[in-house]
C-alpha cells in the first residue's frame, strides 16, 4: 500500500493523514542489484536472511519478535505458501514461466474457491507460448520482467496481501460476491456493499481484536478501506457520465468551450462530480444555498457554536484496553463524539439552553490532527432573541472563572478554552500576527455590535499560570459556562450581532474539507475533471475515514428545502425510463 503521507504541522499525538490517491502494488518475484527485496519476496528467502533484511529496514524492532512473526506467517499464511511454491517450481525448471493468478468469476462459488492454497491447481497457472492467462485476472505476479504490477482494490485477496500481520491466516477482504453470513445460510443471496463490509469488519466486539490493537497500522488500514470504498463510488460516477442530466450543466459546457476558444485549444473531457456525492463542492454549494433559503424564511442566525471532540473524555479512556491511547482508536473517538453531539443538540433544541430555536444547521469537519468538530448555527425565535449586552453576558463569557468558587470549571476552561499564547511557529500566526487577533484588549463591559460581532467583557486580572505560561482574560475563547462544565470540551459560543456576519458564517461552515491548492494542466486541451480534483486535492485522516465508513452524516438542518428547477422555455428536464424511450417520446409529441 502506498500513499503520499502528510503529517499535520506542529507537535501532537500521532495522526496518519494522506494526501491524494492511495495505490496498491506488488514487486517482482525476485530482486536484483537495482531492487532490494521487500514485501512477498522475503517469503522465498531463507528465514534468517529474510529477517536480516527486515531488521535492516526496521532497526528498532526485536530480532526475536521478527523471527516468531516470520515463522508464524510461513506456517499459516496461504499467500506465503504460494510464494514458496512458485519459487520451488521455478528452481526445478528455470525455463517455465510461472504466474500466480487470483480469479474472480461470477460462476464460481467463492465459498469454495476462496483463497489460494498449497495445491498447484489453485495457486499456480502455467502459461505456455501458445496460451494466454485468463483476461479477468486482478492480481498477477511475474517472476521475470521489470516494474511492479498493480493490485485491483476490488479483489478479495487485496487486504490479506497488503496487511499480512493483520490477517495472518489470509482472511479475505471484500469482493462483489461477498454475502452476509446469515443470508448465506438461507436461500437468499444479497450482496454486501464495500462500505457495509468494512463497517462490519471495523465494528468493536468482545474479546481481543488484532485489527483494533495494531496502533498506527490500524490508522493506515482504516484510511485504506475508506479511500477504496470512495474510489469505487467515484469510478462508478466516472464510467456513467453519459447518464447524467447534462442539460443542467449547459452553462459549464459553454464556459469550457469559451475558455478553449480564447486559448486556441480543443475542448477536452468533462467529468462531473454530482451534488449527491456527500462532501463534493457541488454538495457543499447546494447546502449553502439551502441554508440561505432558511435565512430568508427565519432570519439571521443568533448563535454560532463550535463543538470539538476531547480525547480525554472518560467514555473514551474507559474503552481503552491495556496500553492503548485515544489516538490509536479513531473508531472509539468518533463514536463517542457522535453520541456527545446528539446530546448537545438535544440540549440546544429540545431543552432550550439558549431559548426556543426556530431553525438550525450543523456541519462536521476534522482538525489537522483528525479530531472531529462541529459548527452549529442557531436561529432563535423573537421571544428568545439576544438584543442587549446583558443578554450576551447571560449566555457567553470570555473570562476565567473564580478558582475558589468553581474549581472544576476553572480547570476545564484553562485546559480547553485558552488560545495560545501564540509562538512564532504557531499555526495561527500569519505575517507575525495572530490570525484570530489574540490577545484581545481588556474591556470592562461588553459592546453589543462591532462590525457584526460583539466585543466581550474581559476585565483585567492577575495572570494565572497554566502549564509553562501565564495567562489572563485576554487569551480566553468565548464560552458558555453550563455547556463547558457539562461536556468538558472546547465549545466556542459566539453571538451573531448583525446581519453583516451572515454570509461569512455560512460560507465558513460550508467551505468543505481540507485540500491542497493544485493546478491540472494539459497543453493540448482544456479539461474539467471534478473527480480528479477531488481526489488529488484532498487530505484524509483516520477519524474522518472512520466517520464516513460508519455512515454518520456530515451535515444536517432543521428544515427540508425543496429546490425548484428554473429553466428557459422548452428546456425543462425530461426523465426517460430505460427501454421505453421511443414510447415516451411519442407520448410527449
C-alpha positions as a printed Julia matrix, in Angstrom:
589×3 Matrix{Float64}:
   0.0     0.0     0.0
   1.38    3.41   -0.91
   0.23    6.98   -0.4
   1.58   10.49   -0.01
   1.57   10.8     3.77
   1.25   14.37    5.05
   1.87   14.82    8.77
  -0.06   17.73   10.31
   2.03   20.77   11.29
   3.26   21.24   14.83
   3.61   18.76   17.67
   0.87   16.5    18.92
  -0.43   12.96   19.02
   0.2    10.61   16.11
  -2.07   11.07   13.1
  -1.77    9.14    9.84
  -3.07   11.53    7.18
  -2.84   11.02    3.42
  -2.98   13.47    0.55
  -4.43   12.38   -2.79
  -4.62    8.84   -4.15
  -3.86    5.54   -2.47
  -2.29    2.85   -4.64
  -1.51   -0.85   -4.2
   1.25   -2.69   -5.95
   3.4    -5.77   -5.6
   7.03   -6.14   -6.63
   8.58   -8.79   -8.85
   9.1   -12.31   -7.52
  12.9   -11.88   -7.4
  15.11   -8.92   -6.57
  18.34   -7.9    -8.24
  21.15   -5.4    -7.76
  18.85   -2.46   -8.52
  15.88   -3.53   -6.38
  16.23   -4.62   -2.78
  13.97   -7.46   -1.65
  10.73   -6.49    0.04
   7.12   -7.49    0.64
   6.33  -11.0    -0.62
   9.85  -11.56   -1.96
  11.1   -12.14    1.56
   8.98  -15.28    1.9
  11.04  -17.12   -0.73
  14.32  -16.41    1.07
  15.77  -18.35    3.93
  14.1   -17.2     7.17
  17.31  -15.87    8.72
  18.24  -14.0     5.52
  14.73  -12.5     5.25
  14.8   -11.35    8.87
  18.19   -9.69    8.37
  16.66   -7.65    5.51
  13.66   -6.72    7.67
  15.8    -5.69   10.62
  17.89   -3.54    8.3
  14.74   -1.6     7.38
  13.42   -1.62   10.98
  16.45   -1.33   13.31
  14.3    -0.61   16.38
  12.47   -3.97   16.2
  13.48   -7.02   18.26
  15.07   -9.86   16.3
  13.27  -12.48   18.38
   9.84  -10.97   17.63
  10.66  -10.73   13.91
  11.69  -14.4    13.84
   8.48  -15.51   15.53
   6.32  -13.5    13.14
   8.18  -14.88   10.12
   7.8   -18.47   11.34
   4.1   -17.93   12.03
   3.32  -16.44    8.61
   5.31  -19.12    6.78
   3.22  -21.73    8.59
  -0.33  -20.38    8.39
  -0.45  -17.73    5.65
  -1.62  -19.18    2.3
  -0.05  -16.33    0.3
   3.38  -17.0     1.81
   2.92  -20.68    0.91
   2.08  -19.7    -2.67
   5.26  -17.64   -2.97
   7.32  -20.54   -1.67
   5.73  -22.96   -4.11
   6.31  -20.63   -7.07
   9.96  -20.39   -6.03
  10.29  -24.18   -5.83
   8.69  -24.68   -9.23
  10.98  -22.16  -10.92
  14.08  -23.6    -9.26
  13.16  -27.07  -10.53
  12.63  -25.81  -14.1
  14.15  -22.46  -14.91
  12.55  -22.35  -18.39
   8.99  -22.42  -17.02
   7.03  -19.17  -16.95
   5.01  -19.19  -13.71
   2.22  -16.82  -12.78
   0.0   -16.7    -9.74
  -3.5   -15.51  -10.63
  -6.38  -14.91   -8.22
  -9.57  -15.39  -10.17
 -12.95  -13.82   -9.5
 -15.61  -15.32  -11.72
 -19.37  -14.91  -11.16
 -19.96  -18.59  -11.99
 -17.56  -19.82   -9.31
 -18.7   -20.46   -5.77
 -16.37  -18.15   -3.86
 -17.03  -20.16   -0.69
 -15.08  -23.0    -2.29
 -12.59  -21.1    -4.46
 -11.98  -18.53   -1.76
  -8.18  -18.4    -1.46
  -5.07  -19.88   -2.99
  -3.77  -22.95   -1.16
  -0.64  -25.07   -1.38
  -2.29  -27.07   -4.17
  -0.7   -26.48   -7.58
  -4.08  -26.5    -9.33
  -5.31  -23.43   -7.44
  -2.25  -21.34   -6.67
  -0.21  -21.6    -9.88
  -1.1   -21.48  -13.56
   1.44  -22.34  -16.26
   1.2   -20.26  -19.4
   2.94  -21.65  -22.49
   3.95  -19.84  -25.62
   0.59  -20.58  -27.21
  -1.55  -19.93  -24.15
  -2.82  -16.76  -22.54
  -3.81  -16.21  -18.91
  -7.49  -15.51  -18.15
  -8.49  -11.97  -19.12
 -10.34  -11.3   -15.85
  -7.31  -11.53  -13.57
  -6.85   -8.93  -10.86
  -3.53   -9.79   -9.24
  -0.71  -11.17  -11.33
   2.82  -11.73  -10.09
   5.51  -12.07  -12.78
   8.77  -13.86  -12.0
  10.52  -12.17  -14.94
  10.18   -8.56  -16.1
  10.65   -5.01  -14.98
   8.42   -2.81  -12.89
   5.57   -3.54  -10.49
   2.07   -4.84  -11.1
  -0.91   -3.01   -9.67
  -3.43   -4.81   -7.49
  -7.1    -4.05   -8.01
  -8.72   -2.77   -4.79
 -11.82   -4.81   -5.7
 -10.02   -8.14   -5.31
 -10.74  -10.09   -2.13
  -7.02  -11.02   -1.9
  -6.02   -7.36   -1.59
  -6.32   -6.93    2.19
  -4.52  -10.12    3.29
  -1.66   -9.49    0.85
  -1.2    -5.82    1.8
  -1.64   -6.43    5.56
  -0.24   -9.92    6.34
   0.21   -9.07   10.03
  -3.43   -8.02   10.39
  -4.74  -11.11    8.57
  -2.11  -13.79    9.25
  -4.23  -16.72    8.07
  -5.25  -14.93    4.88
  -8.8   -13.81    5.78
 -10.43  -12.5     2.63
 -11.32   -8.9     2.0
 -14.33   -7.57    0.13
 -15.34   -8.69   -3.33
 -18.51   -8.13   -5.33
 -19.63  -11.65   -4.4
 -19.43  -11.08   -0.64
 -22.58  -12.04    1.27
 -23.87  -11.69    4.8
 -23.25  -14.81    6.9
 -26.9   -15.1     7.94
 -28.1   -14.61    4.37
 -25.59  -17.17    3.17
 -27.22  -19.78    5.39
 -30.64  -19.02    3.96
 -31.86  -19.26    0.4
 -31.38  -15.54   -0.21
 -28.16  -14.18   -1.66
 -27.91  -10.44   -1.15
 -24.58   -8.87   -1.95
 -22.82   -6.81    0.69
 -21.54   -3.42   -0.42
 -17.92   -2.47    0.1
 -18.89    0.07    2.76
 -21.06   -2.44    4.64
 -18.24   -4.97    4.63
 -15.68   -2.58    6.15
 -18.21   -1.19    8.63
 -18.83   -4.78    9.79
 -15.13   -5.62    9.99
 -14.31   -2.41   11.91
 -17.08   -2.89   14.49
 -15.99   -3.43   18.09
 -16.78   -6.84   19.58
 -16.0    -8.64   22.82
 -12.61  -10.27   23.13
  -9.23   -9.43   21.7
  -9.09   -7.88   18.23
  -5.8    -7.96   16.35
  -7.1    -5.32   13.93
  -8.08   -2.78   16.59
  -4.89   -3.39   18.59
  -2.49   -2.65   15.72
  -1.99    1.04   16.65
  -0.57    3.02   13.69
  -1.21    0.19   11.24
  -4.9     0.4    12.2
  -4.87    4.06   11.09
  -3.47    3.01    7.73
  -6.0     0.22    7.29
  -8.97    2.47    8.12
  -7.88    5.14    5.63
  -7.14    2.49    3.01
 -10.6     0.96    3.47
 -12.35    4.32    3.16
 -10.37    5.51    0.14
 -11.01    2.22   -1.65
 -14.73    2.49   -0.91
 -14.95    6.1    -2.04
 -12.78    5.31   -5.04
 -15.26    2.67   -6.16
 -18.08    5.21   -5.98
 -16.12    7.82   -7.89
 -15.16    5.26  -10.52
 -18.83    4.4   -10.99
 -19.65    8.08  -11.48
 -16.79    8.45  -13.95
 -17.96    5.45  -16.0
 -21.59    6.64  -16.04
 -21.14   10.25  -17.08
 -23.41    9.72  -20.08
 -26.36    9.05  -17.76
 -26.13   12.46  -16.04
 -28.71   15.15  -16.69
 -26.25   17.14  -18.82
 -28.75   19.87  -19.63
 -28.22   21.14  -16.07
 -24.52   21.61  -16.88
 -25.05   23.58  -20.08
 -23.52   26.68  -18.54
 -20.39   24.77  -17.54
 -20.06   23.37  -21.06
 -20.39   26.86  -22.54
 -17.73   28.22  -20.17
 -15.33   25.39  -21.02
 -15.86   25.93  -24.76
 -15.27   29.68  -24.45
 -12.06   29.2   -22.47
 -10.75   26.7   -25.01
 -11.62   29.05  -27.9
  -9.86   32.01  -26.28
  -6.66   29.97  -25.85
  -6.82   28.25  -29.26
  -7.17   24.84  -27.64
  -9.57   21.99  -28.16
 -12.23   21.08  -25.59
 -11.11   18.05  -23.59
 -13.08   15.75  -21.36
 -15.76   16.96  -18.97
 -16.17   14.86  -15.82
 -18.84   15.95  -13.33
 -18.89   15.1    -9.6
 -22.55   15.01   -8.61
 -24.11   17.05   -5.82
 -25.48   13.76   -4.44
 -21.88   12.75   -3.61
 -21.52   13.77    0.05
 -18.75   16.3     0.61
 -18.34   17.26   -3.05
 -18.05   21.0    -3.91
 -21.47   20.89   -5.58
 -22.98   19.31   -2.48
 -21.48   21.99   -0.21
 -22.67   24.77   -2.5
 -26.14   23.27   -2.61
 -26.26   23.04    1.19
 -25.13   26.65    1.4
 -27.97   27.77   -0.87
 -30.44   25.77    1.24
 -29.14   27.46    4.38
 -29.54   30.91    2.82
 -33.13   29.99    1.92
 -33.69   29.25    5.62
 -32.21   32.66    6.47
 -34.75   34.34    4.17
 -37.54   32.44    5.97
 -36.44   32.58    9.63
 -33.97   35.47    9.73
 -30.26   35.68   10.53
 -28.65   33.22   12.99
 -28.24   34.33   16.58
 -25.53   31.94   17.84
 -22.51   30.26   16.3
 -21.39   27.22   18.32
 -18.24   25.16   17.63
 -18.04   21.83   19.46
 -14.71   19.94   19.38
 -14.01   16.37   20.49
 -12.0    15.92   23.69
  -9.87   12.72   23.5
  -9.63   12.74   27.32
 -13.34   12.12   27.85
 -13.83    9.29   30.4
 -16.08    7.46   27.91
 -13.09    7.21   25.54
 -10.47    6.42   28.18
 -12.62    3.72   29.81
 -12.93    1.96   26.44
  -9.14    1.69   26.09
  -7.59   -1.7    26.77
  -4.09   -2.34   28.02
  -1.71    0.38   26.87
  -3.98    1.77   24.17
  -4.11    5.52   23.67
  -7.07    7.51   22.25
  -5.06    8.41   19.14
  -4.77    4.68   18.38
  -8.55    4.16   18.34
 -10.19    6.57   15.9
 -13.26    4.29   15.82
 -13.99    4.87   19.52
 -13.21    8.6    19.27
 -15.75    9.25   16.51
 -18.47    7.08   18.07
 -18.21    8.86   21.42
 -18.19   12.25   19.69
 -21.31   11.27   17.75
 -23.14   10.45   20.99
 -21.97   13.66   22.63
 -23.06   15.69   19.6
 -26.58   14.22   19.7
 -26.8    15.06   23.4
 -25.59   18.63   22.74
 -28.21   19.1    20.02
 -30.89   17.89   22.43
 -29.7    20.47   24.99
 -29.77   23.27   22.43
 -33.03   22.39   20.67
 -35.22   20.3    22.96
 -34.08   21.52   26.39
 -33.71   25.11   25.11
 -30.48   26.1    26.85
 -30.4    29.38   24.89
 -34.17   29.64   24.38
 -36.56   28.44   21.7
 -34.75   27.51   18.46
 -36.7    28.05   15.25
 -34.04   26.7    12.84
 -30.54   25.29   12.88
 -27.84   23.8    10.64
 -24.65   21.95   11.5
 -21.61   20.67    9.58
 -18.93   18.17   10.66
 -15.25   18.9     9.99
 -11.94   17.37   11.07
  -8.91   19.11   12.52
  -5.34   18.67   11.33
  -4.8    16.01   13.98
  -8.01   14.28   12.95
 -10.28   15.18   15.88
 -13.87   15.83   14.72
 -15.61   19.1    15.45
 -19.0    20.52   14.58
 -20.1    24.01   13.52
 -23.67   24.81   14.6
 -25.71   27.88   13.65
 -28.84   28.56   15.7
 -31.72   30.94   14.97
 -33.86   31.85   17.99
 -37.47   32.96   18.0
 -38.45   36.55   18.76
 -39.02   35.92   22.48
 -35.51   34.45   22.91
 -33.53   36.91   20.76
 -30.25   38.24   22.17
 -30.74   42.0    21.94
 -28.72   43.7    24.69
 -25.29   43.36   26.22
 -26.95   41.92   29.33
 -28.42   39.12   27.23
 -24.94   38.44   25.82
 -23.35   38.29   29.27
 -26.1    35.9    30.41
 -25.14   33.27   27.82
 -21.5    33.95   26.86
 -18.41   34.83   28.86
 -14.77   35.34   27.89
 -13.24   35.4    31.36
 -11.54   32.92   33.64
 -13.9    31.59   36.35
 -13.06   32.04   40.01
 -10.98   29.05   41.1
 -12.24   29.33   44.67
 -15.9    29.29   43.63
 -15.85   26.72   40.81
 -12.58   24.8    40.61
 -13.84   22.19   38.08
 -14.99   24.86   35.61
 -11.68   26.68   36.07
  -9.75   23.5    35.17
 -11.94   22.9    32.09
 -11.58   26.48   30.83
  -7.81   26.6    31.35
  -7.44   23.27   29.53
  -9.94   23.69   26.66
 -10.74   27.39   26.18
  -7.34   29.11   26.16
  -5.89   30.3    22.86
  -2.11   30.16   22.78
  -0.15   32.01   23.92
   0.96   32.2    20.29
   4.58   31.49   19.42
   6.4    32.35   16.18
   5.75   28.82   14.84
   2.11   28.58   15.9
  -0.32   27.61   13.08
  -2.45   30.69   13.79
   0.4    33.1    13.05
   0.27   34.98    9.74
   2.87   37.65    8.93
   3.96   37.76   12.55
   0.44   38.35   13.92
  -2.23   36.03   15.28
  -4.93   35.5    12.64
  -7.51   35.2    15.46
  -6.5    38.61   16.86
  -5.28   37.26   20.21
  -4.53   38.6    22.74
  -7.71   40.64   22.91
  -7.91   44.0    24.66
  -9.13   44.37   28.24
 -12.7    45.7    28.46
 -14.87   46.45   31.49
 -18.2    45.98   29.66
 -19.5    44.1    26.64
 -20.14   46.1    23.48
 -23.13   44.83   21.5
 -22.12   45.29   17.86
 -18.71   45.99   16.36
 -18.56   45.1    12.64
 -21.21   42.43   13.04
 -19.87   40.81   16.22
 -19.97   41.74   19.92
 -16.83   42.6    21.87
 -16.99   40.59   25.09
 -16.21   41.79   28.58
 -12.6    40.96   29.58
 -11.7    42.55   32.89
  -8.1    42.99   33.93
  -6.96   40.34   36.44
  -3.72   38.95   37.83
  -2.15   36.45   35.39
  -2.67   32.77   36.21
  -0.07   30.12   35.45
  -1.26   27.42   33.04
   1.48   24.95   32.15
   4.58   26.92   31.16
   2.76   30.2    30.53
   0.94   32.89   32.46
  -2.43   33.88   31.0
  -5.23   36.33   31.74
  -8.67   37.09   30.28
  -7.19   38.36   27.0
  -6.46   34.75   25.94
  -9.86   33.19   26.74
 -12.08   31.95   23.9
 -15.79   32.88   24.45
 -17.76   30.02   26.02
 -20.95   29.14   27.87
 -20.18   28.04   31.45
 -23.02   25.5    31.69
 -22.14   23.75   28.4
 -18.4    23.74   29.14
 -18.93   22.24   32.57
 -21.29   19.52   31.28
 -19.3    18.42   28.24
 -15.7    19.1    29.35
 -14.67   20.1    25.83
 -13.85   23.07   23.64
 -17.25   24.66   22.96
 -16.83   28.1    21.46
 -20.05   30.16   21.63
 -20.25   33.35   19.57
 -23.16   35.78   19.3
 -24.08   36.99   15.8
 -24.8    40.64   16.44
 -25.58   41.83   12.9
 -26.79   40.62    9.53
 -23.35   41.57    8.15
 -21.91   38.36    9.57
 -24.48   36.02    8.0
 -22.89   35.35    4.62
 -19.4    34.87    6.05
 -20.63   32.43    8.69
 -22.49   30.2     6.25
 -19.66   30.34    3.72
 -17.26   29.35    6.52
 -19.44   26.45    7.65
 -19.85   25.08    4.11
 -16.28   25.68    2.94
 -15.66   21.94    2.51
 -12.89   19.59    3.63
  -9.19   20.44    3.87
  -7.49   20.34    0.49
  -4.3    21.35   -1.24
  -4.21   24.03   -3.91
  -3.43   22.28   -7.2
  -3.44   23.01  -10.92
  -4.07   20.31  -13.53
  -2.72   21.39  -16.89
  -2.8    19.88  -20.34
  -1.01   21.76  -23.12
  -3.27   20.45  -25.89
  -6.76   20.69  -24.42
  -8.92   22.22  -21.72
 -10.23   19.56  -19.35
 -12.67   19.78  -16.47
 -12.34   16.7   -14.22
 -14.06   17.33  -10.87
 -13.43   13.76   -9.66
  -9.66   14.04  -10.18
  -9.63   17.44   -8.47
 -11.45   15.95   -5.5
  -9.01   13.05   -5.22
  -5.77   14.94   -5.83
  -6.51   17.89   -3.57
  -7.85   16.12   -0.53
  -6.41   15.3     2.9
  -7.89   12.31    4.76
  -7.18   11.27    8.35
  -8.22    8.08   10.15
 -11.04    9.64   12.26
 -12.64   11.16    9.14
 -12.35    7.82    7.32
 -13.96    6.05   10.3
 -16.76    8.64   10.47
 -17.65    8.15    6.8
 -17.37    4.36    6.92
 -19.84    4.43    9.83
 -22.22    6.4     7.55
 -22.55    9.25   10.03
 -23.99   12.38    8.47
 -21.57   15.17    7.57
 -24.26   17.88    7.83
 -27.88   18.39    8.76
 -30.51   21.1     9.05
 -33.81   21.57   10.82
 -35.98   22.08    7.73
 -36.36   20.45    4.35
 -35.71   22.84    1.47
 -37.4    21.99   -1.84
 -35.48   23.28   -4.83
 -37.5    24.43   -7.81
 -35.75   23.89  -11.13
 -35.82   27.18  -13.04
 -35.45   26.75  -16.79
 -35.89   28.56  -20.06
 -38.94   27.79  -22.27
 -38.88   24.21  -23.6
 -35.67   23.4   -21.69
 -37.2    21.58  -18.74
 -35.77   18.26  -17.51
 -37.36   15.11  -19.03
 -36.93   11.72  -17.33
 -37.0     8.66  -19.6
 -37.06    5.05  -18.44
 -34.56    2.66  -19.95
 -36.08    0.61  -22.79
 -39.16    2.83  -23.12
 -37.65    5.98  -24.63
 -39.41    5.89  -28.01
 -42.82    5.22  -26.45
 -42.42    8.11  -24.01
 -41.15   10.45  -26.71
 -44.17    9.63  -28.89
 -46.42   10.39  -25.92
 -44.76   13.77  -25.42
 -45.06   14.66  -29.1
